[in-house]
PDB file of C-alpha atoms in Angstrom:
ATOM      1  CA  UNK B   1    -100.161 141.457 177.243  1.00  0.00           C
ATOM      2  CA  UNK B   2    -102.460 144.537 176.737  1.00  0.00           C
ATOM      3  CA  UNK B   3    -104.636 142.655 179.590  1.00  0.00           C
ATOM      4  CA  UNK B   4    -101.504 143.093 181.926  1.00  0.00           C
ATOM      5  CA  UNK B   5    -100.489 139.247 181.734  1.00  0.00           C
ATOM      6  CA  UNK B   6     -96.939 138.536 182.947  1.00  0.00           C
ATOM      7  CA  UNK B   7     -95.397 136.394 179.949  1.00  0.00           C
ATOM      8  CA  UNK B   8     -92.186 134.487 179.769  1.00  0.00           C
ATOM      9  CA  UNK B   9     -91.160 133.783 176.154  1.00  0.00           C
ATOM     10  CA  UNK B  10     -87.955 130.903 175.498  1.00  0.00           C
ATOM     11  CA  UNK B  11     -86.398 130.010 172.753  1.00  0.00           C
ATOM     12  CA  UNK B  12     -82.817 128.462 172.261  1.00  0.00           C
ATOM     13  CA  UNK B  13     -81.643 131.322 170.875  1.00  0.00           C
ATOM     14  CA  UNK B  14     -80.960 134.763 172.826  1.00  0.00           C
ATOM     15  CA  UNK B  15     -81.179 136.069 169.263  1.00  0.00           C
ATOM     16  CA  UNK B  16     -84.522 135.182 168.832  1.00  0.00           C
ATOM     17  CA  UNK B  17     -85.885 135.887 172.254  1.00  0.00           C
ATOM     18  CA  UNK B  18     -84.206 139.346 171.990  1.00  0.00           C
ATOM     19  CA  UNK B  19     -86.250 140.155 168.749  1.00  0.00           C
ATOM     20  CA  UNK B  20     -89.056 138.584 170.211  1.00  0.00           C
ATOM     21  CA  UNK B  21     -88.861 140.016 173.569  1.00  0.00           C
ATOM     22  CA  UNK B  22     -88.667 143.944 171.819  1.00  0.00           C
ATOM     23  CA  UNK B  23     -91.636 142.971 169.434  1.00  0.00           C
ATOM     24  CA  UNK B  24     -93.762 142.141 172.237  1.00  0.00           C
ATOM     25  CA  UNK B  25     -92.537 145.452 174.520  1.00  0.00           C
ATOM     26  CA  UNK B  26     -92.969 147.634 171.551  1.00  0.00           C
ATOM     27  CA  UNK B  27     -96.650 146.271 171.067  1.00  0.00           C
ATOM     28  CA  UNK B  28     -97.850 147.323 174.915  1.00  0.00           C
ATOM     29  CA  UNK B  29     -94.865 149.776 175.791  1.00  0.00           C
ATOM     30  CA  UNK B  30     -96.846 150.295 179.275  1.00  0.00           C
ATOM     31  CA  UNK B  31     -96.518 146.982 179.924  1.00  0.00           C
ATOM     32  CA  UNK B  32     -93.456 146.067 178.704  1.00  0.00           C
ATOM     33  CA  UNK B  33     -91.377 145.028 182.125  1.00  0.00           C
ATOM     34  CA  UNK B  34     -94.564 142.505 182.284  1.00  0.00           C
ATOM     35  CA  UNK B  35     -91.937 140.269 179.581  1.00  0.00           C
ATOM     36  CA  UNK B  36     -89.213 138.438 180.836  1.00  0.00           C
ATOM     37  CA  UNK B  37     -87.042 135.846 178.766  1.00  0.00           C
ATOM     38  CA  UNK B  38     -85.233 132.392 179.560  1.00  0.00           C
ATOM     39  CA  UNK B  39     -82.960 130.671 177.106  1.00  0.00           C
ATOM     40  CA  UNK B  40     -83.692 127.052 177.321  1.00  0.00           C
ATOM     41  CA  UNK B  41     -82.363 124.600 174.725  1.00  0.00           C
ATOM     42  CA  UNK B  42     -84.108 121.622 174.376  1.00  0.00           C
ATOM     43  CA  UNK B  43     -82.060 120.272 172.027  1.00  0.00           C
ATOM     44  CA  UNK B  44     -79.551 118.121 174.397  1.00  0.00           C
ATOM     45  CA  UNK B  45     -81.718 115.048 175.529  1.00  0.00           C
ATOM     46  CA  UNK B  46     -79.784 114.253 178.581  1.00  0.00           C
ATOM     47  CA  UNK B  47     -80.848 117.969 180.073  1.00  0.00           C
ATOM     48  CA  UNK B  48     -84.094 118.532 178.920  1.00  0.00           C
ATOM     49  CA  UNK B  49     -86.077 118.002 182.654  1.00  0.00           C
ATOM     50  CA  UNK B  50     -83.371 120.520 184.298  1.00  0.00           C
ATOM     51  CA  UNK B  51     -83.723 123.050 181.470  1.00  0.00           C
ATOM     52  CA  UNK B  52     -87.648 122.364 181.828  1.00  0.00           C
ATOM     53  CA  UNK B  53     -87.670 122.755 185.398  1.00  0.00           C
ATOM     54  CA  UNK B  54     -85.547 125.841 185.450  1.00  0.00           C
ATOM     55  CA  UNK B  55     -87.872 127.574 183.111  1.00  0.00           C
ATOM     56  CA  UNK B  56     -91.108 126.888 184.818  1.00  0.00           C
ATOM     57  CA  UNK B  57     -89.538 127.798 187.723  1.00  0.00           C
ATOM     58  CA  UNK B  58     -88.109 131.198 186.519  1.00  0.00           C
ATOM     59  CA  UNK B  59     -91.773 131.600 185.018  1.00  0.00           C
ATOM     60  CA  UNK B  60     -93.519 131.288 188.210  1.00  0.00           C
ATOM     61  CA  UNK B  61     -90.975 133.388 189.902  1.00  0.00           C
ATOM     62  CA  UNK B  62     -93.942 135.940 191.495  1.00  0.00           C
ATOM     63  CA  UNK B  63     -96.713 133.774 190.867  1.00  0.00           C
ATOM     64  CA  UNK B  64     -98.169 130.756 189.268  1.00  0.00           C
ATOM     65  CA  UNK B  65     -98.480 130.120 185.693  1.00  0.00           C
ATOM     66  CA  UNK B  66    -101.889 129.879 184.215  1.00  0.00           C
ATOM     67  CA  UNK B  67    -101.241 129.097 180.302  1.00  0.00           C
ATOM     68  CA  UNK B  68     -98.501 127.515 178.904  1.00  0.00           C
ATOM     69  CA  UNK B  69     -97.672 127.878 174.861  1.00  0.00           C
ATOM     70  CA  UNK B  70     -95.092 124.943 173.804  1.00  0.00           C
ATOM     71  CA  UNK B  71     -94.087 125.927 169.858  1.00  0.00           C
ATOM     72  CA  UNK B  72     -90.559 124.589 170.276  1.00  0.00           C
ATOM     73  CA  UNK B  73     -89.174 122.763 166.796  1.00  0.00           C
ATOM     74  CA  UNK B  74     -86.385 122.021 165.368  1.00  0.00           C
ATOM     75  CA  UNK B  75     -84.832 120.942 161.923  1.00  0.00           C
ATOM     76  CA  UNK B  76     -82.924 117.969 162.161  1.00  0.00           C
ATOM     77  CA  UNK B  77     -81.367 116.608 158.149  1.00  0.00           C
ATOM     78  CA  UNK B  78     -84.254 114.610 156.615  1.00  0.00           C
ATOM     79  CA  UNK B  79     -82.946 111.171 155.814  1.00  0.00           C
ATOM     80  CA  UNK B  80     -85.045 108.446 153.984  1.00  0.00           C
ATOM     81  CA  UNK B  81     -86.730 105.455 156.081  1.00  0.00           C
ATOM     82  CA  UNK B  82     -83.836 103.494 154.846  1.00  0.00           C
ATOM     83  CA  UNK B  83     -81.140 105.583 155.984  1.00  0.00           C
ATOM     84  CA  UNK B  84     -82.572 106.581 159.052  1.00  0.00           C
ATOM     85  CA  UNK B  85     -81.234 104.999 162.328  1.00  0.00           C
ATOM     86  CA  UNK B  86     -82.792 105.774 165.728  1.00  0.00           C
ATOM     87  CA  UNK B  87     -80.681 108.549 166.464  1.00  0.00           C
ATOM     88  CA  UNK B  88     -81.651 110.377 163.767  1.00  0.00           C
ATOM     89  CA  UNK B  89     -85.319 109.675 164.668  1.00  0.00           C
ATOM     90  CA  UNK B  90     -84.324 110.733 168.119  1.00  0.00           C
ATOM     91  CA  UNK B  91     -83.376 114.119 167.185  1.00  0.00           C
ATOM     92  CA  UNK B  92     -86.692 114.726 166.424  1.00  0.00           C
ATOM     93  CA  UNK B  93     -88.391 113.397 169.180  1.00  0.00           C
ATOM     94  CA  UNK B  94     -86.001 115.655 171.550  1.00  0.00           C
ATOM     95  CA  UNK B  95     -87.587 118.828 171.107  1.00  0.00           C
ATOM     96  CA  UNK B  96     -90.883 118.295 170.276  1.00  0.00           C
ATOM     97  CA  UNK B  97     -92.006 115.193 172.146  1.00  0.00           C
ATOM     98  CA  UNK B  98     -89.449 115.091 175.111  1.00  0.00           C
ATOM     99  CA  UNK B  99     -89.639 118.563 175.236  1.00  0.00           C
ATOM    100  CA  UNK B 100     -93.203 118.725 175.278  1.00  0.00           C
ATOM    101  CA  UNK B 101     -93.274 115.538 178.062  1.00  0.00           C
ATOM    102  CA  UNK B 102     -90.978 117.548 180.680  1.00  0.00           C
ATOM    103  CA  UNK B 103     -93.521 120.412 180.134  1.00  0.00           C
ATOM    104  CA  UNK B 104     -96.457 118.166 181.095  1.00  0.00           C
ATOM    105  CA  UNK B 105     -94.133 116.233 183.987  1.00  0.00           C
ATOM    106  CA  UNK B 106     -93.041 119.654 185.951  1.00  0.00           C
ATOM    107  CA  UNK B 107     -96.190 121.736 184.927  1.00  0.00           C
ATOM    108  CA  UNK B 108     -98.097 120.470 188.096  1.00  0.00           C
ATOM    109  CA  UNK B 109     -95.792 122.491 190.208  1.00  0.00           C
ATOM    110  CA  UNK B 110     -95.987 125.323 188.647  1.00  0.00           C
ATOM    111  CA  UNK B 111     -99.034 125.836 186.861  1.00  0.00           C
ATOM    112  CA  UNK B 112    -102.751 127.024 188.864  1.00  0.00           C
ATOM    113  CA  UNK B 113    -104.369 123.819 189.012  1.00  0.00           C
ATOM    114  CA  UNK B 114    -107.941 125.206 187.785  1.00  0.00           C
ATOM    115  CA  UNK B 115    -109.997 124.730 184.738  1.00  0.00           C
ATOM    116  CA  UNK B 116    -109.030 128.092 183.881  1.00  0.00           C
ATOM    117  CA  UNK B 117    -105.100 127.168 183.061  1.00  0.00           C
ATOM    118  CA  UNK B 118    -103.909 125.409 180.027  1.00  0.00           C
ATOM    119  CA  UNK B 119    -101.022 124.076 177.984  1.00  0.00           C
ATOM    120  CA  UNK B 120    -101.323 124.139 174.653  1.00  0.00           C
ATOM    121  CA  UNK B 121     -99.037 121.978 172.482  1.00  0.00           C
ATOM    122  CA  UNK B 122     -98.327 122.501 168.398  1.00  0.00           C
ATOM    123  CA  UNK B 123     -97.984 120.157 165.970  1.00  0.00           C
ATOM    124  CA  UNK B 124     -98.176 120.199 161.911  1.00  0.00           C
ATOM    125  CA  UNK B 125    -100.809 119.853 159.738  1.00  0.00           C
ATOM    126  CA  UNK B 126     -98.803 116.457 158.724  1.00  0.00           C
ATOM    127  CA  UNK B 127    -101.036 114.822 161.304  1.00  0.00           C
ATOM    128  CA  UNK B 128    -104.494 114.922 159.476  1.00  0.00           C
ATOM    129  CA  UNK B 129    -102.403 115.251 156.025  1.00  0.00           C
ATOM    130  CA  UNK B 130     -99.646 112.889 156.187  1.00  0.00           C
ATOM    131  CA  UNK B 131     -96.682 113.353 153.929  1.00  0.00           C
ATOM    132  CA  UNK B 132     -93.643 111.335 153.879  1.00  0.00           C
ATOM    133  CA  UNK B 133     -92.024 109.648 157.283  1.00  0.00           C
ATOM    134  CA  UNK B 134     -90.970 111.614 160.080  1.00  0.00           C
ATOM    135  CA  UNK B 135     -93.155 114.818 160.214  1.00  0.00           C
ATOM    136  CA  UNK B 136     -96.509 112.406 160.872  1.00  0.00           C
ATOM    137  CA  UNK B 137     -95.056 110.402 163.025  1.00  0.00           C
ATOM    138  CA  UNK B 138     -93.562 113.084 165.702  1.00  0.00           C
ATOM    139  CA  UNK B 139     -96.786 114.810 165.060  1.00  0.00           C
ATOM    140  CA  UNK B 140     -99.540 111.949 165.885  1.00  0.00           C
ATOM    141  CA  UNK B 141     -97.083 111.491 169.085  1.00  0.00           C
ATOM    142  CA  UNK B 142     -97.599 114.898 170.562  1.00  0.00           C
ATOM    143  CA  UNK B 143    -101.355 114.446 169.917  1.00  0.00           C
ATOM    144  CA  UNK B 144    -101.295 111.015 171.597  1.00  0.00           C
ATOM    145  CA  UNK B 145     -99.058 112.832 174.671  1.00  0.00           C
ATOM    146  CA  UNK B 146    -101.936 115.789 174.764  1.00  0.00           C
ATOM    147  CA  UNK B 147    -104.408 113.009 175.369  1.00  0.00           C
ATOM    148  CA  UNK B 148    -102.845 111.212 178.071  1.00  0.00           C
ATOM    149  CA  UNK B 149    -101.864 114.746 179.958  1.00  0.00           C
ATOM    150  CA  UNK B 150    -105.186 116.070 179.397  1.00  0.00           C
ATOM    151  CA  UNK B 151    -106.300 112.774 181.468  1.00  0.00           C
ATOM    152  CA  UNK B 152    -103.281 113.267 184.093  1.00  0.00           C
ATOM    153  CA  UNK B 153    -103.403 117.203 184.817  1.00  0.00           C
ATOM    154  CA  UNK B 154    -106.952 117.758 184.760  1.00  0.00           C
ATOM    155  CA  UNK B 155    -108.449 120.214 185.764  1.00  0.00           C
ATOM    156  CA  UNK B 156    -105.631 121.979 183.638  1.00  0.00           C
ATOM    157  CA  UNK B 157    -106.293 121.535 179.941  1.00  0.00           C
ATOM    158  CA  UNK B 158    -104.132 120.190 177.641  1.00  0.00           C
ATOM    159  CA  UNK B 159    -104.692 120.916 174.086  1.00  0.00           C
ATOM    160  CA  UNK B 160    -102.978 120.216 170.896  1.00  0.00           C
ATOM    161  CA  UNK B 161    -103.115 122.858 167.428  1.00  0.00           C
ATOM    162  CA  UNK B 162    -102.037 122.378 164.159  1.00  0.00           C
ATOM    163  CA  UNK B 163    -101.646 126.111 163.447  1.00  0.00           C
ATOM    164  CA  UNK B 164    -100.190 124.961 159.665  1.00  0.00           C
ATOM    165  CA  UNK B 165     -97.781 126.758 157.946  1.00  0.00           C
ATOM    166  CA  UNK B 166     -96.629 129.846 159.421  1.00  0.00           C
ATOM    167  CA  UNK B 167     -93.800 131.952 158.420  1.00  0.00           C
ATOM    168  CA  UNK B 168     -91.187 132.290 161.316  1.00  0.00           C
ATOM    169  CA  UNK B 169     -88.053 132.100 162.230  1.00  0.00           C
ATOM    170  CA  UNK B 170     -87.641 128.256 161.833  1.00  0.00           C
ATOM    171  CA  UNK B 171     -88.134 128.817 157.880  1.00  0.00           C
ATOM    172  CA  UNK B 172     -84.600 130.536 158.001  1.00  0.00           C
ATOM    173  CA  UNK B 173     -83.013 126.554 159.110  1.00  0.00           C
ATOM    174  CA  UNK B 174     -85.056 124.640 155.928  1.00  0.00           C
ATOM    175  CA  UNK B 175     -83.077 124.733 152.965  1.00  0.00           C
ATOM    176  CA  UNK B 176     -84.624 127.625 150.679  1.00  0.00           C
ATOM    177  CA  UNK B 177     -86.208 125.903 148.142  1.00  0.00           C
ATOM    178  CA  UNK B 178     -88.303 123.428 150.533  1.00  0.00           C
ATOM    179  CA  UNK B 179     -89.324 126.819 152.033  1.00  0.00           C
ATOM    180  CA  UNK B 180     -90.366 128.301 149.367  1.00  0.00           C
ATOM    181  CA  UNK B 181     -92.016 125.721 148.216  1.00  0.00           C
ATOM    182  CA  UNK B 182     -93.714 125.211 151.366  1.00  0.00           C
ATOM    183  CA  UNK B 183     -94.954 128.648 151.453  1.00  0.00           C
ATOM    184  CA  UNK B 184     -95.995 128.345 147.434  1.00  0.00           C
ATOM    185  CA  UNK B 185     -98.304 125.246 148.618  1.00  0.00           C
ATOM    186  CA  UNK B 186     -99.505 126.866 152.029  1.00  0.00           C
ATOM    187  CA  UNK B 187    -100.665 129.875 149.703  1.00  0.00           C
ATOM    188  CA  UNK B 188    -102.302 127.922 146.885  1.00  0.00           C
ATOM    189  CA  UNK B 189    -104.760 126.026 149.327  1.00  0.00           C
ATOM    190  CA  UNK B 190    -105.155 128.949 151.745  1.00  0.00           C
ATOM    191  CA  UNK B 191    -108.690 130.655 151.019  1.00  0.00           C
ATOM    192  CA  UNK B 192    -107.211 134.369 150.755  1.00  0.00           C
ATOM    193  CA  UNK B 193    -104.197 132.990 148.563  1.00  0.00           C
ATOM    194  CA  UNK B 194    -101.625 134.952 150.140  1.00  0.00           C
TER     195      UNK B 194
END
């Protein structure tokens, strides 16, 4: 932003983007009519390409994107293997894969197709660190999707981080104690310890 990019930040929450959006202004005041917002909920399978679509296309509005940043998540209830049925996989797979999949489908019509533009997927640290079920699987899927975009929108790069745990907004949707002790764990491996 201080370089005078134009960002568009989304979220399924105006409450979030609002908070968001004033962080951001507040940071480069001189630049703040350089952020715009877009709700777009990702969470309703049957829309997800039109709520995609109408994104990148606010985004590129004046010009053409050159990075795209896909962080979306979401908490659906954590069931064991053997009470899980497909749907409740699915709710998982919404956001973060399908999500991530409509990015990579309508990005080629709205993102500069150079070497110099990007989209950079997230994932969890559950990927090289597998715990229980879901997390891994959803996680080694987005990594397996990065690949095959990578392949299909080159010259664009496609990229996939595993930031690990970061405290935001999600945090507020775990129960408390599996966020707590999530933080407690994230802090007794990190290096600083805080």
């Amino acid at each position: 932003l201080q370089e005078g990019a134009h960002i568009t930040i989304s979220s399924s929450s105006e409450d979030r983007i609002a908070n968001a959006v004033e962080r951001l202004r507040a940071s480069s005041p001189e630049f703040a009519s350089n952020v715009r917002s877009y709700a777009a909920d990702l969470s309703v399978k049957d829309r997800i390409e039109a709520t995609v679509e109408g994104l990148l296309q606010f985004a590129a509005k004046d010009s053409t994107i050159d990075h795209v940043v896909f962080t979306a998540g979401n908490v659906p209830p954590m069931a064991p293997l053997a009470e899980s049925s497909f749907e409740h996989v699915d709710a998982f797979l919404t956001v973060r894969f399908y999500g991530a999949l409509a990015i990579g489908k309508y990005a080629h019509k709205y993102i500069t197709p150079a070497k110099t533009s990007s989209i950079t997927l997230t994932t969890g640290s559950q990927v090289r660190k597998p715990i229980s079920w879901l997390p891994p699987i959803i996680g080694n899927a987005v990594e397996g999707l990065m690949k095959g975009l990578a392949v299909t929108l080159a010259p664009v790069r496609v990229n996939v981080v595993a930031p690990g745990f970061i405290v935001t907004e999600i945090l507020d949707r775990l129960p408390k104690e599996m966020a707590h002790a999530g933080a407690e764990k994230a802090k007794a491996k990190s290096l600083t310890k805080d």
